[in-house]
PDB file with SEQRES, HELIX, SHEET and CRYST1 records, atoms N, CA, C and O in Angstrom:
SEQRES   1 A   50  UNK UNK UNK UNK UNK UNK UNK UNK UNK UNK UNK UNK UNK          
SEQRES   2 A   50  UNK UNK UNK UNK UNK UNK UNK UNK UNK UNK UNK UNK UNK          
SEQRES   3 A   50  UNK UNK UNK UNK UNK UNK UNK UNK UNK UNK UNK UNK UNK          
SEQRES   4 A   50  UNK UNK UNK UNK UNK UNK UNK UNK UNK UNK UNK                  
HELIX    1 AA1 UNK A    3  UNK A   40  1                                  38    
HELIX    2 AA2 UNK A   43  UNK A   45  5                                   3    
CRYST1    1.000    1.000    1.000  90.00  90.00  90.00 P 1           1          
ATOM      1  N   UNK A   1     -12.557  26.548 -17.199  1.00  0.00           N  
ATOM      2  CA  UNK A   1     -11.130  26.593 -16.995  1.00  0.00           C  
ATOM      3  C   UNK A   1     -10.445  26.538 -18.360  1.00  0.00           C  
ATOM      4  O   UNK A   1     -10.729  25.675 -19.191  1.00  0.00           O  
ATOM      5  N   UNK A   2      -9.434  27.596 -18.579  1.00  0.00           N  
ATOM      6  CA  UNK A   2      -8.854  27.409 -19.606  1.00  0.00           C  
ATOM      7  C   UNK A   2      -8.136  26.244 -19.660  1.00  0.00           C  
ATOM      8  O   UNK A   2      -8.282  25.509 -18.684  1.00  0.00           O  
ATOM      9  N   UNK A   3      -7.094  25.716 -20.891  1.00  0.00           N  
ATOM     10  CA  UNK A   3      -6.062  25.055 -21.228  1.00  0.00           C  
ATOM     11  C   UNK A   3      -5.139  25.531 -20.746  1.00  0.00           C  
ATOM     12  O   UNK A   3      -4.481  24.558 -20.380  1.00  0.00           O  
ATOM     13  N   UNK A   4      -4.537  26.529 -20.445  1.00  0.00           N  
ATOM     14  CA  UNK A   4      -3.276  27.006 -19.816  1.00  0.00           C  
ATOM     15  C   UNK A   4      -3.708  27.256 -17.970  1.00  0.00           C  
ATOM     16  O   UNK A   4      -2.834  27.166 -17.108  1.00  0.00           O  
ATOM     17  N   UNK A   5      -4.571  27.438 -17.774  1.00  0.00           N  
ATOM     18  CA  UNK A   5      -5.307  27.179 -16.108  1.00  0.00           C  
ATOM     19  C   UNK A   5      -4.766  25.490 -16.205  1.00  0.00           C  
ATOM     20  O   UNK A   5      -3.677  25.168 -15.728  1.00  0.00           O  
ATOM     21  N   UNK A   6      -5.359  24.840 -16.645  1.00  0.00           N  
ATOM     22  CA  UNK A   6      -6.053  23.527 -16.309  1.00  0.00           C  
ATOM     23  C   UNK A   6      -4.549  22.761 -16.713  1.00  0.00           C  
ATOM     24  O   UNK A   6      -4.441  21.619 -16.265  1.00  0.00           O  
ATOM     25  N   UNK A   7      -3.305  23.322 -17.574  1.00  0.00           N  
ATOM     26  CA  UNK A   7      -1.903  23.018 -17.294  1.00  0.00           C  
ATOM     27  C   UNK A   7      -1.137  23.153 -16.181  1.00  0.00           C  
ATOM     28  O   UNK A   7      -0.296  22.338 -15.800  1.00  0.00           O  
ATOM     29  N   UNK A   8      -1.439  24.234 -15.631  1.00  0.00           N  
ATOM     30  CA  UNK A   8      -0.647  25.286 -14.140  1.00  0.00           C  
ATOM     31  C   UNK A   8      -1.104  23.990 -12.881  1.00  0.00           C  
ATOM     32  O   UNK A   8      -0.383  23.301 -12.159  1.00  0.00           O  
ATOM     33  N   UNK A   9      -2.167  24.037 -12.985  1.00  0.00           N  
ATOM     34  CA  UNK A   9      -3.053  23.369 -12.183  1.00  0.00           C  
ATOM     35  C   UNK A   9      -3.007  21.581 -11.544  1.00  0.00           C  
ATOM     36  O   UNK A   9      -3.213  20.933 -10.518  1.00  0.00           O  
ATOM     37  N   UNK A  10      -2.640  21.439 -12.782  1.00  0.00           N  
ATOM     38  CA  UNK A  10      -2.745  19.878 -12.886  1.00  0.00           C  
ATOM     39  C   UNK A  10      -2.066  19.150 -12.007  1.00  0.00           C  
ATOM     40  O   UNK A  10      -2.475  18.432 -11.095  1.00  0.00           O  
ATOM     41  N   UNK A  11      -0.439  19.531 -12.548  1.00  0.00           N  
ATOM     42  CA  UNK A  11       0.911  18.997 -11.789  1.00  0.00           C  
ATOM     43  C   UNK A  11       0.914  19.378 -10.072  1.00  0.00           C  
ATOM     44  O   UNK A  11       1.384  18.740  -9.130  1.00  0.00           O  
ATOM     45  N   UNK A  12       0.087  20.863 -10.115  1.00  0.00           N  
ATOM     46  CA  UNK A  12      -0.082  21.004  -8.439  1.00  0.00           C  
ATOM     47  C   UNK A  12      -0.666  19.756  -7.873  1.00  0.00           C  
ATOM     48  O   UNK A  12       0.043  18.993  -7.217  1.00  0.00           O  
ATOM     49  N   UNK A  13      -2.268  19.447  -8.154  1.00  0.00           N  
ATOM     50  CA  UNK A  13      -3.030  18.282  -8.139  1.00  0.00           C  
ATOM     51  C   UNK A  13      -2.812  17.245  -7.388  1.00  0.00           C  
ATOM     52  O   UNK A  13      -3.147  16.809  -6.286  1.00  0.00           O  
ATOM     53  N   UNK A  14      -1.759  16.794  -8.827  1.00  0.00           N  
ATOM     54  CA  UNK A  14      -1.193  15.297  -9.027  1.00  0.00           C  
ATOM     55  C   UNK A  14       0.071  14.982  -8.162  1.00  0.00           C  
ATOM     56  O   UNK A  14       0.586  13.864  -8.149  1.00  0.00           O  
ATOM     57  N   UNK A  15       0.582  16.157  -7.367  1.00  0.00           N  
ATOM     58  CA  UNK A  15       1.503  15.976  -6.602  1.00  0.00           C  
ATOM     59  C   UNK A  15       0.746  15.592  -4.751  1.00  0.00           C  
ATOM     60  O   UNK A  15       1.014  14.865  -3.795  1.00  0.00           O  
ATOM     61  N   UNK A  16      -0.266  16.607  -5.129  1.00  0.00           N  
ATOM     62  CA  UNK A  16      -0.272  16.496  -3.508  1.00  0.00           C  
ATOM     63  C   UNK A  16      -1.457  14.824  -2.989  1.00  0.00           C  
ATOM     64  O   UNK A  16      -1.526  14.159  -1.955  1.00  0.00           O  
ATOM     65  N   UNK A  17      -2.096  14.755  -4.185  1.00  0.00           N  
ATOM     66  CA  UNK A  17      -2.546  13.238  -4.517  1.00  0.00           C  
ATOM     67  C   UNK A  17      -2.047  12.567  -3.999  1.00  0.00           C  
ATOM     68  O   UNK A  17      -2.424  11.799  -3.113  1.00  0.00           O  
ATOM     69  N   UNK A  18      -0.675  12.792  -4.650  1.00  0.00           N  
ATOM     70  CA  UNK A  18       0.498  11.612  -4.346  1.00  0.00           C  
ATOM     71  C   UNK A  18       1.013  11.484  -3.318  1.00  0.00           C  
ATOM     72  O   UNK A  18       1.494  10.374  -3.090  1.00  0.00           O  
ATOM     73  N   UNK A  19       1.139  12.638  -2.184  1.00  0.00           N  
ATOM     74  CA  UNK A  19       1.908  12.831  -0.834  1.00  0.00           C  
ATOM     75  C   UNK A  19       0.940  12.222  -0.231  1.00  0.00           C  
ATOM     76  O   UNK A  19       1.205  11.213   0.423  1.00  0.00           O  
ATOM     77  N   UNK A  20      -0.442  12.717  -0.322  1.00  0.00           N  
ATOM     78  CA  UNK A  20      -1.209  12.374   0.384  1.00  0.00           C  
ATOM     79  C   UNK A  20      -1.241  10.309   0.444  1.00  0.00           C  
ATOM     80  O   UNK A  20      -0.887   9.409   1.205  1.00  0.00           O  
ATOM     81  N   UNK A  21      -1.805  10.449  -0.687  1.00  0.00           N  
ATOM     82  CA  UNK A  21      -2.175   8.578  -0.793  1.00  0.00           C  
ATOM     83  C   UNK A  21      -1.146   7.846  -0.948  1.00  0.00           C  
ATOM     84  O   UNK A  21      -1.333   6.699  -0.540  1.00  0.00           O  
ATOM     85  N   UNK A  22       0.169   8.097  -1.496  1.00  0.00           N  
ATOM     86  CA  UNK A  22       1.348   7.332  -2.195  1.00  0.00           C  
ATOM     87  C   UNK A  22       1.815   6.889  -0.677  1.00  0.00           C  
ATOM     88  O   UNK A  22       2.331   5.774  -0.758  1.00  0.00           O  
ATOM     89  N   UNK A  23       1.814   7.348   0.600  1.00  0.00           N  
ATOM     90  CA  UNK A  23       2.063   6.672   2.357  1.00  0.00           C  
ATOM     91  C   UNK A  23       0.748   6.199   2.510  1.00  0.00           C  
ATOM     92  O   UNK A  23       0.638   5.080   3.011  1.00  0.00           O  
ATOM     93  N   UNK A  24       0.097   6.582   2.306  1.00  0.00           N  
ATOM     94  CA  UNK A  24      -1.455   5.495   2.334  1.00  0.00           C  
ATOM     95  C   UNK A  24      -1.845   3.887   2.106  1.00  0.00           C  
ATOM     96  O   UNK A  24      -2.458   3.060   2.782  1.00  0.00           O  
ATOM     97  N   UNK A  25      -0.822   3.857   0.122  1.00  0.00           N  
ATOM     98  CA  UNK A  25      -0.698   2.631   0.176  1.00  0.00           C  
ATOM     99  C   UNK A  25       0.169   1.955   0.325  1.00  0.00           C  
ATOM    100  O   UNK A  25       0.114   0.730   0.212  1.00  0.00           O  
ATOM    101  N   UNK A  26       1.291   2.694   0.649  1.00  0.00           N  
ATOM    102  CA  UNK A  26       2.334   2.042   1.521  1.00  0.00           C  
ATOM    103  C   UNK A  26       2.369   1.605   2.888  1.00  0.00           C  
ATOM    104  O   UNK A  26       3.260   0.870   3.311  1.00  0.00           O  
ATOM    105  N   UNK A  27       1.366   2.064   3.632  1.00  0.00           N  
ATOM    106  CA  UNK A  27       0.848   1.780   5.346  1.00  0.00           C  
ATOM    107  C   UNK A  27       0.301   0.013   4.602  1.00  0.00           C  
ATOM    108  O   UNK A  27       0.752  -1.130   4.677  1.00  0.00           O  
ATOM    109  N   UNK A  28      -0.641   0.538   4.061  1.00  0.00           N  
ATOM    110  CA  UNK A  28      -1.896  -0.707   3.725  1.00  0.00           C  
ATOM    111  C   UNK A  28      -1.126  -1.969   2.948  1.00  0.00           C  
ATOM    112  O   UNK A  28      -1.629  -3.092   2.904  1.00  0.00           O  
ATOM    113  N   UNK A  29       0.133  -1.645   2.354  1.00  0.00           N  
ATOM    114  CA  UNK A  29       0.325  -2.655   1.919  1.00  0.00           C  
ATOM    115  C   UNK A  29       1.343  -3.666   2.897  1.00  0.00           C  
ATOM    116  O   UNK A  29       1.231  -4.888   2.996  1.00  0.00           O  
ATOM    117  N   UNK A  30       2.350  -2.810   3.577  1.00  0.00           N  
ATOM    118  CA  UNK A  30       2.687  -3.492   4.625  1.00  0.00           C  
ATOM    119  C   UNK A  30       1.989  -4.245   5.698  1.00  0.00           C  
ATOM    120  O   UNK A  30       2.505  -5.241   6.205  1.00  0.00           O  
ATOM    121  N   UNK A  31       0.389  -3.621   6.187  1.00  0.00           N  
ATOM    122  CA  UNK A  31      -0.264  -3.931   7.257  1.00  0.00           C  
ATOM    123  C   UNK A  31      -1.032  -5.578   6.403  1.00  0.00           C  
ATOM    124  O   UNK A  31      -1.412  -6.555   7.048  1.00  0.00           O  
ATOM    125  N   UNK A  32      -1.072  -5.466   5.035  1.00  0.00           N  
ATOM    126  CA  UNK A  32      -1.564  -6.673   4.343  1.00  0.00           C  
ATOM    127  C   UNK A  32      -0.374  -7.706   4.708  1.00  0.00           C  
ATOM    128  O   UNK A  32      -0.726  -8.763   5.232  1.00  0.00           O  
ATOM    129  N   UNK A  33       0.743  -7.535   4.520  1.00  0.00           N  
ATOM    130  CA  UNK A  33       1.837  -8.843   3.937  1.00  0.00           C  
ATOM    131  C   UNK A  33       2.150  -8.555   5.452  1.00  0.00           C  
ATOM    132  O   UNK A  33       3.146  -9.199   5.784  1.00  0.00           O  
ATOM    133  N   UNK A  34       1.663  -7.847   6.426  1.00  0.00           N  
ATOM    134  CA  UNK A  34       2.413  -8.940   7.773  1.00  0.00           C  
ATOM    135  C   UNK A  34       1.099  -9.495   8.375  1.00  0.00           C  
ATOM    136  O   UNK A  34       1.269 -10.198   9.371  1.00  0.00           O  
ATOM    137  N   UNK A  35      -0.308  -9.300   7.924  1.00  0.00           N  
ATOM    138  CA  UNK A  35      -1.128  -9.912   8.412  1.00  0.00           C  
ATOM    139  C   UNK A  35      -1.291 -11.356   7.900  1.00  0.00           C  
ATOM    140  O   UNK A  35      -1.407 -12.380   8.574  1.00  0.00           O  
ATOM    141  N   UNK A  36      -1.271 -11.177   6.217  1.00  0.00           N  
ATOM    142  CA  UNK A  36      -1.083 -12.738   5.787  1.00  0.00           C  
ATOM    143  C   UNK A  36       0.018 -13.615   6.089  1.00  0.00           C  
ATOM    144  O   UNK A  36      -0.042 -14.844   6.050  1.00  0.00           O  
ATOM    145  N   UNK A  37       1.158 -12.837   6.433  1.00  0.00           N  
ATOM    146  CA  UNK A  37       2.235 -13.867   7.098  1.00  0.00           C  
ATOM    147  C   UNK A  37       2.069 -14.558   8.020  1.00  0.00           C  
ATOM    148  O   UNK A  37       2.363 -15.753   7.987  1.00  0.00           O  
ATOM    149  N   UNK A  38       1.598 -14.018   8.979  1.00  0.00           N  
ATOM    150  CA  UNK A  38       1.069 -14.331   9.984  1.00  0.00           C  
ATOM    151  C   UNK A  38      -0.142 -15.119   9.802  1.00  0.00           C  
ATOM    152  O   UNK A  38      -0.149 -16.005  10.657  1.00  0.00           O  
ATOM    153  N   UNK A  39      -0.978 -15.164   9.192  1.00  0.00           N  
ATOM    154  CA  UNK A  39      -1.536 -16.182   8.932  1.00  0.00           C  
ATOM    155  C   UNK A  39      -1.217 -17.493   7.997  1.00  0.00           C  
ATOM    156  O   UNK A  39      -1.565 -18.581   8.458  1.00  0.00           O  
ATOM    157  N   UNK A  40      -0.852 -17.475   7.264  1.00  0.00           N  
ATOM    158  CA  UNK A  40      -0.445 -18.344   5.807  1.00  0.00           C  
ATOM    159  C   UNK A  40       1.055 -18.955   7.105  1.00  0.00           C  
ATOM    160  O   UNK A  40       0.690 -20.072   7.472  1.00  0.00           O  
ATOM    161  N   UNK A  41       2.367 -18.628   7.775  1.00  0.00           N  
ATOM    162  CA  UNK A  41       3.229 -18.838   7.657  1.00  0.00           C  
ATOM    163  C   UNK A  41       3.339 -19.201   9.571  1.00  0.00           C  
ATOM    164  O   UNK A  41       3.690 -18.384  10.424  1.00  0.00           O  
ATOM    165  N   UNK A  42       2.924 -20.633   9.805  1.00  0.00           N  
ATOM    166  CA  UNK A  42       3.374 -20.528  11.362  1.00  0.00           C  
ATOM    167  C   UNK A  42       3.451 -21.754  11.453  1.00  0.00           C  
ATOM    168  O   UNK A  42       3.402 -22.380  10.394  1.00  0.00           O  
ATOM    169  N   UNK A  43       3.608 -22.574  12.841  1.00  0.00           N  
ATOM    170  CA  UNK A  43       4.109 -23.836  13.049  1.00  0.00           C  
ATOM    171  C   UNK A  43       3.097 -24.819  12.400  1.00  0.00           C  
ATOM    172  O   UNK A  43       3.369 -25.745  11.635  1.00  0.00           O  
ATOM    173  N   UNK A  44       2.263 -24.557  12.711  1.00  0.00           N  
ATOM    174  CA  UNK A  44       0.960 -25.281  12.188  1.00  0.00           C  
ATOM    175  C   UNK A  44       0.603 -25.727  10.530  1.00  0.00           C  
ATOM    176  O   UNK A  44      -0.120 -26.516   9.922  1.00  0.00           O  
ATOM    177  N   UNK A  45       1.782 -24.497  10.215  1.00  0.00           N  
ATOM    178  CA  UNK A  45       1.580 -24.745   8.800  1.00  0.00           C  
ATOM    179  C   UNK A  45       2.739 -25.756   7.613  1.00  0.00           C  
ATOM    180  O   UNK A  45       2.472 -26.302   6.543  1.00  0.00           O  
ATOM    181  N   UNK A  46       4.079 -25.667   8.410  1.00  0.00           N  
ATOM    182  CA  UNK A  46       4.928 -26.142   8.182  1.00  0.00           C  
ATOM    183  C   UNK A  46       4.705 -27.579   8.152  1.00  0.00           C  
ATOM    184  O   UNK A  46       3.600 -27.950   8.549  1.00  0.00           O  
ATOM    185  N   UNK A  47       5.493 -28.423   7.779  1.00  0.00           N  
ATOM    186  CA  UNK A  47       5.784 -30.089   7.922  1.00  0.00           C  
ATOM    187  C   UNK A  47       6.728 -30.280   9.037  1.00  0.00           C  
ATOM    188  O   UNK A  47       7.683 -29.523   9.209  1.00  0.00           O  
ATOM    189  N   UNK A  48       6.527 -31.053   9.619  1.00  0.00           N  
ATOM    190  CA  UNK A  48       7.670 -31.489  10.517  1.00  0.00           C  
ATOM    191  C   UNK A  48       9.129 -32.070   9.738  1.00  0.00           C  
ATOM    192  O   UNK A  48       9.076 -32.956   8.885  1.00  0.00           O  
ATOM    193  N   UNK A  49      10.229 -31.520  10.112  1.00  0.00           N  
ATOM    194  CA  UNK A  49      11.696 -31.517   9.859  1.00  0.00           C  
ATOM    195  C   UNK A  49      11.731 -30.409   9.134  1.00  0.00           C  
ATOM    196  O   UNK A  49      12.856 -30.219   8.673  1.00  0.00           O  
ATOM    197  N   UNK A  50      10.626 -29.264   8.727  1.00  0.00           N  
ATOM    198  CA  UNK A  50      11.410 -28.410   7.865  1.00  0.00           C  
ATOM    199  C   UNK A  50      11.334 -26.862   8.492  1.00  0.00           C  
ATOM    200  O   UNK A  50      11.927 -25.939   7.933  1.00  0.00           O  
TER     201      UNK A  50                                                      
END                                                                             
């Protein structure tokens, strides 16, 4: 592959990378911070009066 191929090329790439995985780790990171909430954050865990 040339240098001017492997320029044209790249930015195509690096975009669809990004469509693809960039909602990927946005699913995974939400499905993390409401699973640990849910664990780390419930009655059980609190003190009483607060």
């Amino acid at each position: 592959m040339t240098k001017t191929a492997a320029t044209v090329t790249t930015p195509g790439v690096m975009t669809w990378v990004a469509v693809i995985f960039l909602p990927l780790a946005m699913i995974y990171q939400e499905w993390t911070c409401r699973v640990f909430r849910r664990r780390r954050i419930g009655v059980r865990n609190t003190r009483p009066g607060h």
